[in-house]
Tab-separated table of C-alpha atoms in Angstrom:
chain	number	residue	atom	x	y	z
E	2	UNK	CA	57.541	-4.845	-20.295
E	3	UNK	CA	56.603	-1.187	-19.875
E	4	UNK	CA	53.343	-0.126	-21.531
E	5	UNK	CA	52.477	3.464	-22.399
E	6	UNK	CA	48.872	4.623	-22.886
E	7	UNK	CA	48.236	7.894	-24.718
E	8	UNK	CA	45.207	10.049	-23.968
E	9	UNK	CA	44.942	8.387	-20.582
E	10	UNK	CA	42.693	11.099	-19.138
E	11	UNK	CA	40.001	10.295	-21.710
E	12	UNK	CA	37.238	7.731	-21.286
E	13	UNK	CA	38.923	4.982	-23.324
E	14	UNK	CA	42.395	5.649	-21.946
E	15	UNK	CA	41.246	5.812	-18.338
E	16	UNK	CA	39.358	2.538	-18.643
E	17	UNK	CA	42.386	0.899	-20.282
E	18	UNK	CA	44.669	2.184	-17.518
E	19	UNK	CA	42.390	0.810	-14.802
E	20	UNK	CA	42.237	-2.588	-16.474
E	21	UNK	CA	45.992	-2.693	-17.076
E	22	UNK	CA	46.625	-2.093	-13.376
E	23	UNK	CA	44.787	-5.363	-12.717
E	24	UNK	CA	47.319	-7.205	-14.907
E	25	UNK	CA	50.703	-5.496	-14.681
E	26	UNK	CA	52.768	-3.853	-11.959
E	27	UNK	CA	52.043	-0.137	-11.526
E	28	UNK	CA	55.691	0.648	-12.213
E	29	UNK	CA	55.315	-0.862	-15.688
E	30	UNK	CA	52.506	1.517	-16.681
E	31	UNK	CA	53.134	4.944	-18.229
E	32	UNK	CA	50.153	7.245	-18.705
E	33	UNK	CA	50.265	10.289	-20.979
E	34	UNK	CA	47.963	13.290	-21.036
E	35	UNK	CA	47.935	16.991	-21.857
E	36	UNK	CA	46.320	17.365	-18.406
E	37	UNK	CA	48.266	14.976	-16.145
E	38	UNK	CA	46.639	16.405	-13.015
E	39	UNK	CA	43.518	14.495	-14.029
E	40	UNK	CA	45.469	11.263	-13.537
E	41	UNK	CA	46.369	11.870	-9.895
E	42	UNK	CA	44.541	8.735	-8.741
E	43	UNK	CA	46.639	6.572	-11.048
E	44	UNK	CA	49.823	8.317	-9.913
E	45	UNK	CA	48.860	7.572	-6.312
E	46	UNK	CA	48.602	3.897	-7.246
E	47	UNK	CA	52.158	3.895	-8.587
E	48	UNK	CA	51.731	4.463	-12.326
E	49	UNK	CA	54.055	6.918	-14.043
E	50	UNK	CA	52.030	9.943	-15.154
E	51	UNK	CA	53.617	12.244	-17.723
E	52	UNK	CA	52.724	15.328	-19.713
E	53	UNK	CA	52.534	14.872	-23.491
E	54	UNK	CA	51.183	17.199	-26.165
E	55	UNK	CA	51.207	15.701	-29.662
E	56	UNK	CA	51.129	19.244	-31.089
E	57	UNK	CA	54.403	19.987	-29.285
E	58	UNK	CA	57.025	17.378	-30.273
E	59	UNK	CA	59.453	18.754	-27.674
E	60	UNK	CA	57.285	17.214	-24.926
E	61	UNK	CA	57.395	13.711	-26.391
E	62	UNK	CA	60.906	12.217	-25.928
E	63	UNK	CA	60.633	12.355	-22.137
E	64	UNK	CA	57.020	11.200	-22.270
E	65	UNK	CA	57.841	7.971	-24.105
E	66	UNK	CA	61.165	7.222	-22.416
E	67	UNK	CA	61.409	3.615	-21.283
E	68	UNK	CA	58.221	2.405	-22.967
E	69	UNK	CA	58.232	-0.790	-25.045
E	70	UNK	CA	54.568	-1.197	-26.036
E	71	UNK	CA	52.140	1.605	-26.774
E	72	UNK	CA	48.387	2.001	-26.948
E	73	UNK	CA	47.895	4.909	-29.342
E	74	UNK	CA	44.338	6.128	-28.857
E	75	UNK	CA	43.182	8.179	-31.803
E	76	UNK	CA	42.865	11.854	-30.964
E	77	UNK	CA	39.586	13.670	-31.497
E	78	UNK	CA	40.237	16.262	-34.170
E	79	UNK	CA	39.194	14.929	-37.570
E	80	UNK	CA	41.368	16.414	-40.292
E	81	UNK	CA	44.280	17.456	-38.060
E	82	UNK	CA	45.031	14.370	-36.027
E	83	UNK	CA	47.232	12.642	-38.610
E	84	UNK	CA	50.015	15.116	-37.847
E	85	UNK	CA	49.513	14.523	-34.133
E	86	UNK	CA	49.711	10.771	-34.629
E	87	UNK	CA	52.814	11.135	-36.812
E	88	UNK	CA	54.577	13.070	-34.038
E	89	UNK	CA	53.599	10.470	-31.447
E	90	UNK	CA	54.710	7.485	-33.522
E	91	UNK	CA	58.062	9.056	-34.429
E	92	UNK	CA	58.830	9.948	-30.815
E	93	UNK	CA	57.703	6.580	-29.489
E	94	UNK	CA	59.831	4.573	-31.902
E	95	UNK	CA	62.830	6.834	-31.264
E	96	UNK	CA	62.390	6.183	-27.539
E	97	UNK	CA	62.393	2.413	-28.029
E	98	UNK	CA	58.726	1.450	-28.402
E	99	UNK	CA	58.694	-1.812	-30.351
E	100	UNK	CA	54.956	-2.513	-30.697
E	101	UNK	CA	52.121	-0.048	-31.356
E	102	UNK	CA	48.443	-0.863	-30.808
E	103	UNK	CA	46.195	1.672	-32.542
E	104	UNK	CA	42.457	2.305	-32.156
E	105	UNK	CA	41.253	2.488	-35.756
E	106	UNK	CA	37.921	2.159	-37.565
E	107	UNK	CA	36.019	-0.670	-39.182
E	108	UNK	CA	36.460	-0.272	-42.925
E	109	UNK	CA	39.597	1.866	-42.644
E	110	UNK	CA	41.276	-0.401	-45.190
E	111	UNK	CA	38.467	-0.114	-47.773
E	112	UNK	CA	39.555	2.377	-50.475
E	113	UNK	CA	35.960	3.076	-51.539
E	114	UNK	CA	34.631	3.679	-48.021
E	115	UNK	CA	33.051	7.169	-48.248
E	116	UNK	CA	33.477	8.021	-44.537
E	117	UNK	CA	36.016	10.832	-44.413
E	118	UNK	CA	37.080	9.733	-40.935
E	119	UNK	CA	38.481	6.654	-42.656
E	120	UNK	CA	41.148	8.797	-44.278
E	121	UNK	CA	42.659	9.821	-40.936
E	122	UNK	CA	42.691	6.259	-39.655
E	123	UNK	CA	44.203	4.698	-42.754
E	124	UNK	CA	46.837	7.434	-42.985
E	125	UNK	CA	47.801	6.738	-39.370
E	126	UNK	CA	47.953	2.999	-40.041
E	127	UNK	CA	50.335	3.660	-42.923
E	128	UNK	CA	52.553	5.834	-40.707
E	129	UNK	CA	52.719	3.029	-38.143
E	130	UNK	CA	53.404	0.379	-40.800
E	131	UNK	CA	56.367	2.429	-42.059
E	132	UNK	CA	57.720	3.182	-38.569
E	133	UNK	CA	59.733	0.015	-38.074
E	134	UNK	CA	57.676	-1.061	-35.049
E	135	UNK	CA	55.348	-4.049	-35.097
E	136	UNK	CA	51.691	-3.140	-34.872
E	137	UNK	CA	48.125	-4.190	-34.163
E	138	UNK	CA	45.186	-2.253	-35.581
E	139	UNK	CA	41.919	-2.475	-33.658
E	140	UNK	CA	39.289	-1.452	-36.195
E	141	UNK	CA	36.277	-0.678	-34.032
E	142	UNK	CA	32.685	-0.695	-35.201
E	143	UNK	CA	30.411	2.107	-33.985
E	144	UNK	CA	30.213	2.182	-30.205
E	145	UNK	CA	27.012	0.853	-28.662
E	146	UNK	CA	27.349	3.569	-26.016
E	147	UNK	CA	27.088	6.211	-28.769
E	148	UNK	CA	23.682	4.797	-29.647
E	149	UNK	CA	22.503	4.327	-26.062
E	150	UNK	CA	23.488	7.893	-25.123
E	151	UNK	CA	24.040	10.583	-27.778
E	152	UNK	CA	21.626	9.011	-30.260
E	153	UNK	CA	18.788	7.930	-27.971
E	154	UNK	CA	18.673	10.758	-25.412
E	155	UNK	CA	17.915	13.634	-27.858
E	156	UNK	CA	15.062	11.602	-29.351
E	157	UNK	CA	13.662	10.938	-25.887
E	158	UNK	CA	13.944	14.642	-24.998
E	159	UNK	CA	12.426	15.994	-28.199
E	160	UNK	CA	9.790	13.351	-28.776
E	161	UNK	CA	10.550	13.730	-32.476
E	162	UNK	CA	11.941	11.140	-34.909
E	163	UNK	CA	15.694	11.252	-35.466
E	164	UNK	CA	16.776	12.483	-38.925
E	165	UNK	CA	18.877	9.698	-40.419
E	166	UNK	CA	20.633	8.970	-43.720
E	167	UNK	CA	21.795	5.423	-42.932
E	168	UNK	CA	18.942	3.760	-44.801
E	169	UNK	CA	18.831	-0.008	-44.370
E	170	UNK	CA	22.541	-0.239	-43.577
E	171	UNK	CA	23.362	-2.521	-40.660
E	172	UNK	CA	25.881	-2.139	-37.830
E	173	UNK	CA	27.110	-4.628	-35.233
E	174	UNK	CA	27.417	-2.013	-32.489
E	175	UNK	CA	30.322	-2.830	-30.154
E	176	UNK	CA	30.624	-1.823	-26.527
E	177	UNK	CA	33.510	0.519	-25.775
E	178	UNK	CA	34.212	-1.651	-22.724
E	179	UNK	CA	34.794	-4.624	-25.017
E	180	UNK	CA	37.121	-2.554	-27.214
E	181	UNK	CA	39.080	-1.522	-24.114
E	182	UNK	CA	39.329	-5.138	-22.953
E	183	UNK	CA	40.519	-6.189	-26.400
E	184	UNK	CA	43.192	-3.501	-26.429
E	185	UNK	CA	44.405	-4.568	-22.995
E	186	UNK	CA	44.458	-8.186	-24.142
E	187	UNK	CA	46.601	-7.341	-27.151
E	188	UNK	CA	48.962	-5.239	-25.023
E	189	UNK	CA	49.494	-8.014	-22.489
E	190	UNK	CA	49.553	-11.035	-24.798
E	191	UNK	CA	51.959	-12.226	-27.472
E	192	UNK	CA	51.104	-13.265	-31.012
E	193	UNK	CA	49.237	-10.171	-32.216
E	194	UNK	CA	52.084	-8.622	-34.173
E	195	UNK	CA	51.200	-7.112	-37.553
E	196	UNK	CA	47.536	-8.097	-37.314
E	197	UNK	CA	44.399	-6.051	-37.912
E	198	UNK	CA	41.241	-6.993	-36.012
E	199	UNK	CA	37.719	-5.861	-36.874
E	200	UNK	CA	35.961	-5.435	-33.520
E	201	UNK	CA	32.179	-5.762	-33.548
E	202	UNK	CA	29.302	-6.639	-31.309
E	203	UNK	CA	27.369	-9.902	-31.710
E	204	UNK	CA	24.287	-8.632	-33.614
E	205	UNK	CA	23.522	-6.489	-36.636
E	206	UNK	CA	20.976	-3.654	-36.408
E	207	UNK	CA	19.728	-0.950	-38.718
E	208	UNK	CA	19.404	2.456	-37.037
E	209	UNK	CA	15.576	2.176	-37.006
E	210	UNK	CA	15.887	-1.234	-35.334
E	211	UNK	CA	18.303	0.165	-32.741
E	212	UNK	CA	15.938	3.015	-31.892
E	213	UNK	CA	12.998	0.622	-31.751
E	214	UNK	CA	14.930	-1.431	-29.195
E	215	UNK	CA	15.570	1.705	-27.149
E	216	UNK	CA	11.878	2.549	-27.370
E	217	UNK	CA	10.957	-0.904	-26.091
E	218	UNK	CA	13.248	-0.389	-23.094
E	219	UNK	CA	12.049	3.186	-22.508
E	220	UNK	CA	8.404	2.198	-22.794
E	221	UNK	CA	7.528	4.528	-25.673
E	222	UNK	CA	8.072	4.304	-29.407
E	223	UNK	CA	11.167	5.892	-30.925
E	224	UNK	CA	11.657	6.272	-34.643
E	225	UNK	CA	13.805	7.787	-37.358
E	226	UNK	CA	12.890	10.244	-40.100
E	227	UNK	CA	14.685	8.944	-43.187
E	228	UNK	CA	16.414	11.646	-45.183
E	229	UNK	CA	19.114	11.989	-47.793
E	230	UNK	CA	22.624	13.356	-47.302
E	231	UNK	CA	21.586	16.942	-48.082
E	232	UNK	CA	18.810	16.648	-45.519
E	233	UNK	CA	21.366	15.582	-42.925
E	234	UNK	CA	23.586	18.542	-43.746
E	235	UNK	CA	20.586	20.846	-43.274
E	236	UNK	CA	19.815	19.204	-39.925
E	237	UNK	CA	23.367	19.669	-38.650
E	238	UNK	CA	23.388	23.244	-39.977
E	239	UNK	CA	20.343	23.909	-37.787
E	240	UNK	CA	22.354	22.761	-34.767
E	241	UNK	CA	25.299	25.017	-35.573
E	242	UNK	CA	27.640	22.167	-36.427
E	243	UNK	CA	30.570	23.242	-38.655
E	244	UNK	CA	30.366	21.808	-42.150
E	245	UNK	CA	34.047	20.890	-42.537
E	246	UNK	CA	36.915	19.849	-40.287
E	247	UNK	CA	38.742	23.032	-41.243
E	248	UNK	CA	35.859	25.034	-39.727
E	249	UNK	CA	36.138	23.400	-36.294
E	250	UNK	CA	37.194	25.798	-33.539
E	251	UNK	CA	40.166	24.241	-31.672
E	252	UNK	CA	39.030	23.136	-28.203
E	253	UNK	CA	35.592	24.514	-29.063
E	254	UNK	CA	32.224	23.084	-27.997
E	255	UNK	CA	31.761	20.917	-31.136
E	256	UNK	CA	34.893	18.905	-32.031
E	257	UNK	CA	33.382	17.256	-35.133
E	258	UNK	CA	32.002	18.387	-38.467
E	259	UNK	CA	28.827	17.571	-40.347
E	260	UNK	CA	30.668	16.207	-43.381
E	261	UNK	CA	32.250	13.703	-40.992
E	262	UNK	CA	28.846	12.590	-39.697
E	263	UNK	CA	27.029	12.644	-43.030
E	264	UNK	CA	29.674	10.531	-44.763
E	265	UNK	CA	29.700	8.192	-41.757
E	266	UNK	CA	25.990	7.627	-42.313
E	267	UNK	CA	26.649	7.080	-45.999
E	268	UNK	CA	29.267	4.477	-45.082
E	269	UNK	CA	26.708	2.610	-42.976
E	270	UNK	CA	24.112	2.875	-45.754
E	271	UNK	CA	26.537	1.422	-48.297
E	272	UNK	CA	27.353	-1.602	-46.136
E	273	UNK	CA	30.817	-0.872	-44.790
E	274	UNK	CA	29.727	-1.670	-41.219
E	275	UNK	CA	27.702	-4.770	-42.125
E	276	UNK	CA	30.018	-7.256	-40.453
E	277	UNK	CA	30.135	-9.492	-37.368
E	278	UNK	CA	33.409	-10.980	-36.108
E	279	UNK	CA	34.489	-13.021	-33.092
E	280	UNK	CA	37.726	-11.144	-32.385
E	281	UNK	CA	36.495	-9.634	-29.111
E	282	UNK	CA	35.633	-13.037	-27.683
E	283	UNK	CA	38.812	-14.699	-28.938
E	284	UNK	CA	41.138	-12.044	-27.523
E	285	UNK	CA	39.335	-11.268	-24.256
E	286	UNK	CA	37.878	-14.680	-23.488
E	287	UNK	CA	34.503	-13.125	-22.743
E	288	UNK	CA	31.246	-12.771	-24.656
E	289	UNK	CA	30.835	-9.279	-26.108
E	290	UNK	CA	27.995	-7.168	-24.755
E	291	UNK	CA	24.799	-6.868	-26.747
E	292	UNK	CA	23.241	-3.539	-27.645
E	293	UNK	CA	20.369	-4.351	-25.284
E	294	UNK	CA	22.802	-4.875	-22.394
E	295	UNK	CA	24.486	-1.532	-23.047
E	296	UNK	CA	21.137	0.256	-23.274
E	297	UNK	CA	19.910	-1.306	-20.040
E	298	UNK	CA	23.136	-0.215	-18.319
E	299	UNK	CA	22.620	3.382	-19.523
E	300	UNK	CA	18.873	3.425	-18.896
E	301	UNK	CA	19.333	5.384	-15.660
E	302	UNK	CA	20.787	8.336	-17.605
E	303	UNK	CA	17.776	8.584	-19.911
E	304	UNK	CA	15.149	11.277	-19.296
E	305	UNK	CA	11.957	10.041	-17.669
């Protein structure tokens, strides 16, 4: 059973590739990237490394040739990635891929979820459902690593409270490592066809509670400055973040937009992330990491 991993030079894809090589023969692993040179170590171990550019469909038939199962890792560009995903799914199915595992978002199936990122994920799910392949959707909660790094470090550096529009909304932050392990489990096990799994960590936190935990570990108090959605837009404007996905400069320094982040916070505030499941444990056979464990692991990267 040959497995293809898209975006294999990224953090998620690289971790999935490394874990897959512990379970399958190197000759059964196909790794795709726009920059295949970054996968030289995997090629040296016997994996097939191929160039693929989802914006250039001509590169895709050869990239997917021989694959039977695919891990489709969502690309980064909110607002333009649905077309990329459509190209990848069409080429994969034409090449003989029979099962597609897709990294989606918690709440992607909720029509009233205000997070605009949900639209990309649900549209991709619908493309996969109509493709003729069987599928598994891994609907990830917010990554614990995103809290332990990009959220905590700026607060530690500035010494100022973090502007936040999430209110009292709760999130069961999930470790990216656990999401990778779940994806690998689905790819290498049977019985996951046409299933959607909500992947969460074991505990619910509000954003103030998460920052308080980081402050306890760092040894100094960390807090949020509650604000409304317009206040969040003003904050991101001050950082030079583009307002809309259409304003993002391709391959520029900021690959996301403030309306993406503000509506994500609104989604948390309105309860779309307020859920704990046991899917990680059931599929991987291991206990999911807590937010504290992820923070302790990243503590060495925090400023003194």
